PDB file of C-alpha atoms (C1' of nucleotides) in Angstrom:
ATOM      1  CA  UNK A   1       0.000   0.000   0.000  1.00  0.00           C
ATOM      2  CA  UNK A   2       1.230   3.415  -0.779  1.00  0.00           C
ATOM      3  CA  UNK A   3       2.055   5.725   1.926  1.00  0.00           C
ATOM      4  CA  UNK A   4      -0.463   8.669  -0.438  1.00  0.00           C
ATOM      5  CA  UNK A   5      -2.869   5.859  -0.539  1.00  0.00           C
ATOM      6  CA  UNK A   6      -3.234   6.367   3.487  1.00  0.00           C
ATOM      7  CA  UNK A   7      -3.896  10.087   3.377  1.00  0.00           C
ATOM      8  CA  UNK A   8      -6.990   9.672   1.329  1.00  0.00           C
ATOM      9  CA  UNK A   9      -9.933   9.216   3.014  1.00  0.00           C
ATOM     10  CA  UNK A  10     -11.293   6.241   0.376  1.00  0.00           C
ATOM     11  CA  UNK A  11     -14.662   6.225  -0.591  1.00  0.00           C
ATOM     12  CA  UNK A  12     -17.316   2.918   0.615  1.00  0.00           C
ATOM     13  CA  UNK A  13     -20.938   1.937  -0.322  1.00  0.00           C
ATOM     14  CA  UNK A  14     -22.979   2.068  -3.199  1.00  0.00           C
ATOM     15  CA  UNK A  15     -21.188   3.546  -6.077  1.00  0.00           C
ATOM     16  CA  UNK A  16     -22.389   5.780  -7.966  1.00  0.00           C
ATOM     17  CA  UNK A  17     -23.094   6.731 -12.034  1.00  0.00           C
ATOM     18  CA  UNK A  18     -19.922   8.971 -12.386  1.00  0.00           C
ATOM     19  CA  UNK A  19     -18.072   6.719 -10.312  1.00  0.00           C
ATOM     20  CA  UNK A  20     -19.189   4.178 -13.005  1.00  0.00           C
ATOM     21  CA  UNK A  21     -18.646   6.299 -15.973  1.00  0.00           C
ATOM     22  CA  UNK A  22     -14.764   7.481 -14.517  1.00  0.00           C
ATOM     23  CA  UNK A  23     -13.837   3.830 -14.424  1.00  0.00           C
ATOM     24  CA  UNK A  24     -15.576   2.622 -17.218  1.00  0.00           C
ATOM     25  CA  UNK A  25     -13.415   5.729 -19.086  1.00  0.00           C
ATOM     26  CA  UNK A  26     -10.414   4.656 -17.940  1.00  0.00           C
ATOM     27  CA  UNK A  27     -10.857   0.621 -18.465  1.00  0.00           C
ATOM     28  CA  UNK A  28     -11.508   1.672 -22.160  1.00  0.00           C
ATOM     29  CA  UNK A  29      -8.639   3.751 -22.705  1.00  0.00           C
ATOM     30  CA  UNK A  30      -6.205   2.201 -20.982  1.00  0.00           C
ATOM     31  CA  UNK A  31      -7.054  -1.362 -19.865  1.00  0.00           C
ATOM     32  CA  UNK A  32      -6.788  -3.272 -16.335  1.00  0.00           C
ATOM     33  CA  UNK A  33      -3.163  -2.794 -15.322  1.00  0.00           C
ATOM     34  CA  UNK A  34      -2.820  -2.235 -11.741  1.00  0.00           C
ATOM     35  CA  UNK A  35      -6.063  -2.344  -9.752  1.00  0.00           C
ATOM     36  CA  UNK A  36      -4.437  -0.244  -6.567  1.00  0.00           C
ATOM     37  CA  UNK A  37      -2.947   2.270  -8.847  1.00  0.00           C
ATOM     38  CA  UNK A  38      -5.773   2.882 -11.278  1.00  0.00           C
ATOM     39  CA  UNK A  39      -8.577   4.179  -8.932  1.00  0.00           C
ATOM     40  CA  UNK A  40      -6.206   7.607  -8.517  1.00  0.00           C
ATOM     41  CA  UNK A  41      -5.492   8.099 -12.042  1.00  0.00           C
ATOM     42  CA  UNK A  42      -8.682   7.393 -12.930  1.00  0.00           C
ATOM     43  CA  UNK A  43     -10.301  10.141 -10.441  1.00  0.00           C
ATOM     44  CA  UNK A  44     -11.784   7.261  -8.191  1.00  0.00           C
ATOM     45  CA  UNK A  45     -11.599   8.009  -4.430  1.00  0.00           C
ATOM     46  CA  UNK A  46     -12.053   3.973  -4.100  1.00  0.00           C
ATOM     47  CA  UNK A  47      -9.943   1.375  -3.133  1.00  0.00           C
ATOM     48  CA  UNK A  48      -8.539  -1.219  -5.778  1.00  0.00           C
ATOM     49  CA  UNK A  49     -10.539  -3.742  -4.432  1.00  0.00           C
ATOM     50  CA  UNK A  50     -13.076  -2.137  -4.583  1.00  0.00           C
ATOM     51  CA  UNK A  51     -12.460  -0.833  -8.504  1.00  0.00           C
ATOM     52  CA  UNK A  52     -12.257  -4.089  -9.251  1.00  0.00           C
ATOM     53  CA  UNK A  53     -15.861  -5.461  -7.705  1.00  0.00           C
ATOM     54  CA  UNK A  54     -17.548  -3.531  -9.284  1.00  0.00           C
ATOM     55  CA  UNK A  55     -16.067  -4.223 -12.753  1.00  0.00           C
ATOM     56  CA  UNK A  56     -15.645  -8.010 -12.696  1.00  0.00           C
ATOM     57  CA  UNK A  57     -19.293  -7.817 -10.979  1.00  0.00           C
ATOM     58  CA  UNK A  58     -21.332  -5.267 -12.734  1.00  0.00           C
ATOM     59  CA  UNK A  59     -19.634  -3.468 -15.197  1.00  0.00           C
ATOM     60  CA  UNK A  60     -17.735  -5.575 -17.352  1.00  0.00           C
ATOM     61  CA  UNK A  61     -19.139  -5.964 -20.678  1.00  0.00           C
ATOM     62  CA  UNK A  62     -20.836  -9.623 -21.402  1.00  0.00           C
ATOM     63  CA  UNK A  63     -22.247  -9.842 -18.031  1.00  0.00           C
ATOM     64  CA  UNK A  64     -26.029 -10.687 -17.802  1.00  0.00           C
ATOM     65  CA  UNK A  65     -28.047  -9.313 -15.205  1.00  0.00           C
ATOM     66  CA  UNK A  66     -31.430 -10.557 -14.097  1.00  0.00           C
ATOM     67  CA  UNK A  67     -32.621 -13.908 -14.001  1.00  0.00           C
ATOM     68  CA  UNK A  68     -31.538 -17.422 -14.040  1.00  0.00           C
ATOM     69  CA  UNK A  69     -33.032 -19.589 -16.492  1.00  0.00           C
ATOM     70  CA  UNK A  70     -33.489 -23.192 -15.807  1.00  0.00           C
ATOM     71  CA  UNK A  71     -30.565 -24.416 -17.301  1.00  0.00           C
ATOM     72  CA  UNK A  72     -28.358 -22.032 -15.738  1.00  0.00           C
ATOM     73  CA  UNK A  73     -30.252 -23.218 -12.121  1.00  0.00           C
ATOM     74  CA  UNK A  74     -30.044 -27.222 -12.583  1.00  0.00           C
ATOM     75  CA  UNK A  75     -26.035 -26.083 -13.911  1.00  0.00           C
ATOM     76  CA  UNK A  76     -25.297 -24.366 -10.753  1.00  0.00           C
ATOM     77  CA  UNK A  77     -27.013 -27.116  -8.771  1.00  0.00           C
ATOM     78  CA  UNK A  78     -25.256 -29.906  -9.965  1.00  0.00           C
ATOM     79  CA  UNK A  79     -22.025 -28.156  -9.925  1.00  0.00           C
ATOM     80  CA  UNK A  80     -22.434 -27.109  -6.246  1.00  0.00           C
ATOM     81  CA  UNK A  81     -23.054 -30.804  -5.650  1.00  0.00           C
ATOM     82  CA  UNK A  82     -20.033 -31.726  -7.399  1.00  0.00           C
ATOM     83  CA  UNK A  83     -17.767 -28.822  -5.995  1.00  0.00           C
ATOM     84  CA  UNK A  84     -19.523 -26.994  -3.094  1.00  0.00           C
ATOM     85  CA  UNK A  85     -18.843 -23.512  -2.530  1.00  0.00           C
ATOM     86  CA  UNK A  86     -16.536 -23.253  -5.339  1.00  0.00           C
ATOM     87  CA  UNK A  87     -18.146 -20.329  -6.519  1.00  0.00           C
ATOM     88  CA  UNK A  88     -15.278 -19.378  -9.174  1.00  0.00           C
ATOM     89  CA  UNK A  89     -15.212 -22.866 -10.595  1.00  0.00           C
ATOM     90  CA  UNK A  90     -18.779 -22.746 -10.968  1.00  0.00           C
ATOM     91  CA  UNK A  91     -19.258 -19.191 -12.673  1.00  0.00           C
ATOM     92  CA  UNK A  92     -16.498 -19.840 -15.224  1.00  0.00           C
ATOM     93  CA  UNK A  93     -19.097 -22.485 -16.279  1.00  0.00           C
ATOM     94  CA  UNK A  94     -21.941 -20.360 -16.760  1.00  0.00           C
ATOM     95  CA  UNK A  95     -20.613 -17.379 -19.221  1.00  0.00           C
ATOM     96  CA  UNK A  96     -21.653 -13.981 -17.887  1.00  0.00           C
ATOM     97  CA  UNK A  97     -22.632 -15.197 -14.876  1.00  0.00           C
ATOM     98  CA  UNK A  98     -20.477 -13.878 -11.685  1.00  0.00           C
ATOM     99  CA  UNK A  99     -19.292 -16.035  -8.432  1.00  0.00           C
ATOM    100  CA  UNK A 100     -20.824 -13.160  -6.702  1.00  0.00           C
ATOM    101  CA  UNK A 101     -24.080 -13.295  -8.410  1.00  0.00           C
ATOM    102  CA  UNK A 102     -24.070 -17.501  -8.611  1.00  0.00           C
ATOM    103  CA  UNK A 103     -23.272 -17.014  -4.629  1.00  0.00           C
ATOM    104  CA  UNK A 104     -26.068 -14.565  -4.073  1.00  0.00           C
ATOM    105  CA  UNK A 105     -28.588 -16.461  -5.892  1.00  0.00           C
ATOM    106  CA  UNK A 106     -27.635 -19.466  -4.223  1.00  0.00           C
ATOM    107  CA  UNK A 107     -27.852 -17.648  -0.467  1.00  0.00           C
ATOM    108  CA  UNK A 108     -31.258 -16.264  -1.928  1.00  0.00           C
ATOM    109  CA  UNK A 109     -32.846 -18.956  -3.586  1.00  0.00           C
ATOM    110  CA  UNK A 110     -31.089 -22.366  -3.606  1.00  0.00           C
ATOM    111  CA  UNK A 111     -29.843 -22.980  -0.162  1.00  0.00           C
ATOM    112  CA  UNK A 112     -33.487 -21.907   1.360  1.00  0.00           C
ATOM    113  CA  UNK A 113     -35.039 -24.316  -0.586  1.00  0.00           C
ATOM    114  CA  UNK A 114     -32.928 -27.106  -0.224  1.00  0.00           C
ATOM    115  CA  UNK A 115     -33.329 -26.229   3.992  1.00  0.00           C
ATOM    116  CA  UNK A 116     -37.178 -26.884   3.441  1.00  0.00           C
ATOM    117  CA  UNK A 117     -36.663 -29.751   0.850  1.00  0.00           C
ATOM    118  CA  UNK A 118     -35.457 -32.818   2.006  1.00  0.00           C
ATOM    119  CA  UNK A 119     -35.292 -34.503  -1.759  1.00  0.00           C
ATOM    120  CA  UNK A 120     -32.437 -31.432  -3.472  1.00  0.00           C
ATOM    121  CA  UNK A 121     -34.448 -33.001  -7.015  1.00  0.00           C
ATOM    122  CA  UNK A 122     -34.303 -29.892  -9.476  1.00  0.00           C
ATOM    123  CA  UNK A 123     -37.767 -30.669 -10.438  1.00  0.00           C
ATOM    124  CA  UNK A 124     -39.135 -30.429  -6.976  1.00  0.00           C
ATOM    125  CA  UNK A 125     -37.702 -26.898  -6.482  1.00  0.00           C
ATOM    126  CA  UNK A 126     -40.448 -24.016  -7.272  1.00  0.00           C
ATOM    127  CA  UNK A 127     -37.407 -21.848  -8.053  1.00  0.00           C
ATOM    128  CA  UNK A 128     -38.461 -18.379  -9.522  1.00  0.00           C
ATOM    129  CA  UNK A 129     -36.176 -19.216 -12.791  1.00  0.00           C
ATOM    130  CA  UNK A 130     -37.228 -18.508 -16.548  1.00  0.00           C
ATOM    131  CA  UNK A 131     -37.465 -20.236 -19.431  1.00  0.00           C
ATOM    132  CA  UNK A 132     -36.201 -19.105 -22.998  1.00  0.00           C
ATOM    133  CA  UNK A 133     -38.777 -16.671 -23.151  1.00  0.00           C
ATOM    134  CA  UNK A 134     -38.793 -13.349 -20.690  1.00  0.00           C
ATOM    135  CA  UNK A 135     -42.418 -13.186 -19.094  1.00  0.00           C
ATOM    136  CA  UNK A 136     -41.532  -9.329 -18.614  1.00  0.00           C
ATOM    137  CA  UNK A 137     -39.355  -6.122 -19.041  1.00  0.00           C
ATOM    138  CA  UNK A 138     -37.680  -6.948 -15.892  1.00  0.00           C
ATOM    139  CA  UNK A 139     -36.986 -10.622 -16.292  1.00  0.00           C
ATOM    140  CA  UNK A 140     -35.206 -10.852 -20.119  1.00  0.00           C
ATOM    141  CA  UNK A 141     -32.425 -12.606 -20.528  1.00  0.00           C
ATOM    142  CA  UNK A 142     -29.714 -11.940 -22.906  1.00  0.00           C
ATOM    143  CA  UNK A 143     -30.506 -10.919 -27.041  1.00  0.00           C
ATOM    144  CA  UNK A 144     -29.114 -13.526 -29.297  1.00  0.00           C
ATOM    145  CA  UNK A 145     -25.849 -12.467 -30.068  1.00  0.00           C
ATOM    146  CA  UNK A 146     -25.249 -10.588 -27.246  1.00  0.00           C
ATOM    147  CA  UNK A 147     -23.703 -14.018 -25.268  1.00  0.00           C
ATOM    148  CA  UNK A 148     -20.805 -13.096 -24.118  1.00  0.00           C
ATOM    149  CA  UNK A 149     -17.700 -15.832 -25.317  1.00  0.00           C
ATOM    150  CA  UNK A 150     -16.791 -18.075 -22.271  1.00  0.00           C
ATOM    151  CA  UNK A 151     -13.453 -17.956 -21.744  1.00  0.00           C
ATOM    152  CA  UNK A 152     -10.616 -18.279 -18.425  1.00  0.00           C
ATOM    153  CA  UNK A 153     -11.024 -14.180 -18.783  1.00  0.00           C
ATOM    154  CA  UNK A 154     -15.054 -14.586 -18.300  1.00  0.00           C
ATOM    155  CA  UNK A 155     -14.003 -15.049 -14.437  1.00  0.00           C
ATOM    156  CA  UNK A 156     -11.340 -13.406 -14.056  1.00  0.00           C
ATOM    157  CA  UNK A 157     -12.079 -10.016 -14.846  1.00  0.00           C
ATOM    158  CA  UNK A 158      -9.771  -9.782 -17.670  1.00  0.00           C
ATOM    159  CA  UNK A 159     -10.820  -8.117 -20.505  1.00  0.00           C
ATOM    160  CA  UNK A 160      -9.479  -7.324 -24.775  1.00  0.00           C
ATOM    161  CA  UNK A 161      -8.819  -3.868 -23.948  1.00  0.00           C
ATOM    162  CA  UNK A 162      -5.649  -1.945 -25.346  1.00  0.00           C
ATOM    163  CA  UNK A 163      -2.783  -2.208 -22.866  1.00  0.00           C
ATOM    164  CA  UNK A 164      -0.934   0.498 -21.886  1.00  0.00           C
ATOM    165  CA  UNK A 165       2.509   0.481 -23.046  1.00  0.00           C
ATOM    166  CA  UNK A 166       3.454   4.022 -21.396  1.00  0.00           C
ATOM    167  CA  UNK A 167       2.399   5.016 -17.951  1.00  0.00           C
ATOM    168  CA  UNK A 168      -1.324   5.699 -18.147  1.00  0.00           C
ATOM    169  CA  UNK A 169      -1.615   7.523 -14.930  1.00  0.00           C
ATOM    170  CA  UNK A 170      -2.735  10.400 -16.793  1.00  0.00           C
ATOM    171  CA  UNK A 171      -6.144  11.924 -17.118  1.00  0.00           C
ATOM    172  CA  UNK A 172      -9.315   9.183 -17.804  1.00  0.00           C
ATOM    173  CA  UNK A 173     -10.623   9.729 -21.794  1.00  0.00           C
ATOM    174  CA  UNK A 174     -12.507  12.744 -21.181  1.00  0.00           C
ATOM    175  CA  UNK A 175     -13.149  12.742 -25.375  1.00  0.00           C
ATOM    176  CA  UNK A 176     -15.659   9.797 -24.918  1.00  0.00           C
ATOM    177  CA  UNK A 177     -18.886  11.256 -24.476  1.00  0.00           C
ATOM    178  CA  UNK A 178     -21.498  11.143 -22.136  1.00  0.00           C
ATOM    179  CA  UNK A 179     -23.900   8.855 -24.585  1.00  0.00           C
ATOM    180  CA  UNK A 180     -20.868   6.605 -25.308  1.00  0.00           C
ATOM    181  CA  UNK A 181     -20.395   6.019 -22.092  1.00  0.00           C
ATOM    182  CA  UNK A 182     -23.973   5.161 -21.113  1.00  0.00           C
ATOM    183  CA  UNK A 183     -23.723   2.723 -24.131  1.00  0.00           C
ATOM    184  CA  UNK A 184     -20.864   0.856 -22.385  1.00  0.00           C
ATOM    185  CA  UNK A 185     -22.946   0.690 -19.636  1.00  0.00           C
ATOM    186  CA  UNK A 186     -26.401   0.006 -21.419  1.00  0.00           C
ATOM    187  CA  UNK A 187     -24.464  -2.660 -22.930  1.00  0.00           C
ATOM    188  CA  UNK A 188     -23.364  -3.762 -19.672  1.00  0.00           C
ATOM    189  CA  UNK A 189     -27.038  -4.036 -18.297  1.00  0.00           C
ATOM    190  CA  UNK A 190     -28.607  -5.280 -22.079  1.00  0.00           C
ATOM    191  CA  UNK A 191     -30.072  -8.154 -20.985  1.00  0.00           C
ATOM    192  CA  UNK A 192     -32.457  -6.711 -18.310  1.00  0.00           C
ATOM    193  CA  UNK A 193     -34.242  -4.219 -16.477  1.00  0.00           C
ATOM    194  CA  UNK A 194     -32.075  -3.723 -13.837  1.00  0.00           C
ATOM    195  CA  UNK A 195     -30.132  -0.805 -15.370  1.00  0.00           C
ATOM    196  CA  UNK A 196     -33.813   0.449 -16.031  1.00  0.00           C
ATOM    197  CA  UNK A 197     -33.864   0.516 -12.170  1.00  0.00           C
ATOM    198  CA  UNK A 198     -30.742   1.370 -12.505  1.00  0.00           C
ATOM    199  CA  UNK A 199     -31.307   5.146 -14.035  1.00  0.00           C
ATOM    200  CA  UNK A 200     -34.502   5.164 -11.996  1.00  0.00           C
ATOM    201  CA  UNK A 201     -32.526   5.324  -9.041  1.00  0.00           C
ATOM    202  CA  UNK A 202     -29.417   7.401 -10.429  1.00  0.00           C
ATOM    203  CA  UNK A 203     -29.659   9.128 -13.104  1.00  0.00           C
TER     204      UNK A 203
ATOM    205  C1'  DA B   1     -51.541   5.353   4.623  1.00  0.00           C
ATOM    206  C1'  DA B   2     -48.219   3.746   7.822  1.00  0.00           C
ATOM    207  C1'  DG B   3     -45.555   0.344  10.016  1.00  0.00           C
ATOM    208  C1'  DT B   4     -43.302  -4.104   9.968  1.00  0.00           C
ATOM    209  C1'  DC B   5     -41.210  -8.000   8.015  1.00  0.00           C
ATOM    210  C1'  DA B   6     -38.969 -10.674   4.339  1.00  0.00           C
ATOM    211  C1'  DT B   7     -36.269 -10.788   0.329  1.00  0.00           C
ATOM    212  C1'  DA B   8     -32.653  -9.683  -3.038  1.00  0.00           C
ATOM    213  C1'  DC B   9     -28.328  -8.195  -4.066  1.00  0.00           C
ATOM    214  C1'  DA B  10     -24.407  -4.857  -4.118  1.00  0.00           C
ATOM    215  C1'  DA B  11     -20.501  -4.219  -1.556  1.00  0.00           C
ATOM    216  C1'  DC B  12     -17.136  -5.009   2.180  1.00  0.00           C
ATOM    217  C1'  DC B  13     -13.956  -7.837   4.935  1.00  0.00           C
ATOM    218  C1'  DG B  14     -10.514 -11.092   5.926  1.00  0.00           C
ATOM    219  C1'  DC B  15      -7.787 -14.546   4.298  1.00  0.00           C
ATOM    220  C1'  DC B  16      -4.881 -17.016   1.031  1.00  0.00           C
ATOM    221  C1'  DG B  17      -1.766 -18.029  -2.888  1.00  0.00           C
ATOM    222  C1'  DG B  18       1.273 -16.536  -6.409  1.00  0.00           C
ATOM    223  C1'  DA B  19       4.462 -13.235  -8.365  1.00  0.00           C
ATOM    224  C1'  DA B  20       7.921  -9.938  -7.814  1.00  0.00           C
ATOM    225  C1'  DT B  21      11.825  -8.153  -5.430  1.00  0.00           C
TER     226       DT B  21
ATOM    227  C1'  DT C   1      14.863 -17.602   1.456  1.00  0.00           C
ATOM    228  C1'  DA C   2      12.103 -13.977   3.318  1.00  0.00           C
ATOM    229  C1'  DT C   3       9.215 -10.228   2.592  1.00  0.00           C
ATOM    230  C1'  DT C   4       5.921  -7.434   0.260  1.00  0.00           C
ATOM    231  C1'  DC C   5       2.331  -6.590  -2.875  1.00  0.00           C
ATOM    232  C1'  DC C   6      -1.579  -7.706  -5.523  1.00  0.00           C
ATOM    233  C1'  DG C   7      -5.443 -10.268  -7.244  1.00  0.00           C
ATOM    234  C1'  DG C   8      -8.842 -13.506  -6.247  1.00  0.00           C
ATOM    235  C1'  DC C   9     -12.037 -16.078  -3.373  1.00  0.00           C
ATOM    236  C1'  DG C  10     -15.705 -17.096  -0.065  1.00  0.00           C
ATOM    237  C1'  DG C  11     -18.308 -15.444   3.886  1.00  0.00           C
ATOM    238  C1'  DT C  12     -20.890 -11.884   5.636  1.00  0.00           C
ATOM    239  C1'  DT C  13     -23.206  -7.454   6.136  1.00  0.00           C
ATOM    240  C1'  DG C  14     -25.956  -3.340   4.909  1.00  0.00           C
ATOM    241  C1'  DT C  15     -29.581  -1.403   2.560  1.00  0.00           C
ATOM    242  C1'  DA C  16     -33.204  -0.765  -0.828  1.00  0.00           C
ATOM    243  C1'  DT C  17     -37.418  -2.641  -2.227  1.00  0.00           C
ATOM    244  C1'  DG C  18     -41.644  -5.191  -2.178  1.00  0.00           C
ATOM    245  C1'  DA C  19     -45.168  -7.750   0.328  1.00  0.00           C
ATOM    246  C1'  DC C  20     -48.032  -8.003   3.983  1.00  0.00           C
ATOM    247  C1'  DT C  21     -50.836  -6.487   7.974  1.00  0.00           C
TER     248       DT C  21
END
DNA sequence: AAGTCATACAACCGCCGGAAT
DNA sequence: TATTCCGGCGGTTGTATGACT
């Protein structure tokens, strides 16, 4: 940890749509290179920890949002019988899925069930899971074409972004406008209508 | 309409392993 | 070899929201 690092009073909670926008900005131009030294550069009073959650867990691009659909539900079951908590192992299976989202689901949904359900049979569970078809605005899953490619990157946080050959502790891409930005992140939140709650509660 | 409770999920914390020095 | 730093993981907490009374 850097002894500057100390001085700043860093930032907790809910972040918020700048927040998103500065590290989205900065992501794009200059890629992941150092998760402690980015937040800085990129105008973030957060910790690298924290700059990182949010990306690999909300912002990335590829990511569904929203929810499970039955095959992703008996996936993470079986899995999680196979591995247990392993929620890494079992999100790198399910492309665009997060450990953090496969871990909340499972707190939320899964492990409640099984409690009250002796028999852990998929088809006894009355899971609230969709089929290929969205029954509304807030439950669609991703477009065609929009599936993001699995890959060892999917889970790590890793991204095809230009690296930065020269010290990019400069100033974040303040060219990219404000619409290209909120494409990023509409793109980030295609598949559902949770960045629809999203700018309800923000923007 | 107001209060209370349950649910969902974003975010934080602590720990660990690997890489770099 | 020992130490430090960083990224990643799993457990847990805090809070917003919806359902219910």
């Amino acid at each position: 940890m850097a002894k500057s690092d100390e001085k700043i009073t860093l930032k907790k909670g809910p972040w918020n749509p700048e927040e998103d926008r500065k590290l989205i900005a900065y992501i794009t131009r200059y890629g992941i290179w150092n998760w402690s030294q980015m937040a800085k550069p990129a105008g973030l009073q957060r910790s690298g920890k924290s700059c990182r959650l949010r990306w690999v867990n909300y912002l990335r691009p590829g990511l569904k949002h929203g929810n499970f659909t039955r095959e992703e539900v008996e996936t993470i079951l079986d899995l999680h019988q196979k591995l247990g908590n392993r929620w890494s192992v079992i999100a790198s299976r399910l492309p665009g899925r997060t450990d953090n989202e496969i871990k909340n689901y499972w707190n939320t949904h899964l492990s409640r069930r099984l409690k009250h359900d002796l028999v852990p049979k998929t088809e006894s569970f009355q899971i609230p899971i969709i089929e290929t078809e969205p029954k509304s605005s807030s439950e669609i899953v991703l477009p065609p074409g929009n599936a993001p490619k699995a890959s060892n990157a999917e889970t790590s946080g890793a991204i095809q972004l230009p690296l930065c050959s020269s010290n990019p502790a400069g100033e974040i891409d303040k060219s990219k406008t404000f619409g290209e930005l909120q494409s990023i992140l509409e793109q980030s939140f295609s598949a559902q209508g949770s960045y629809k709650h999203y700018k309800k509660m923000h923007f």
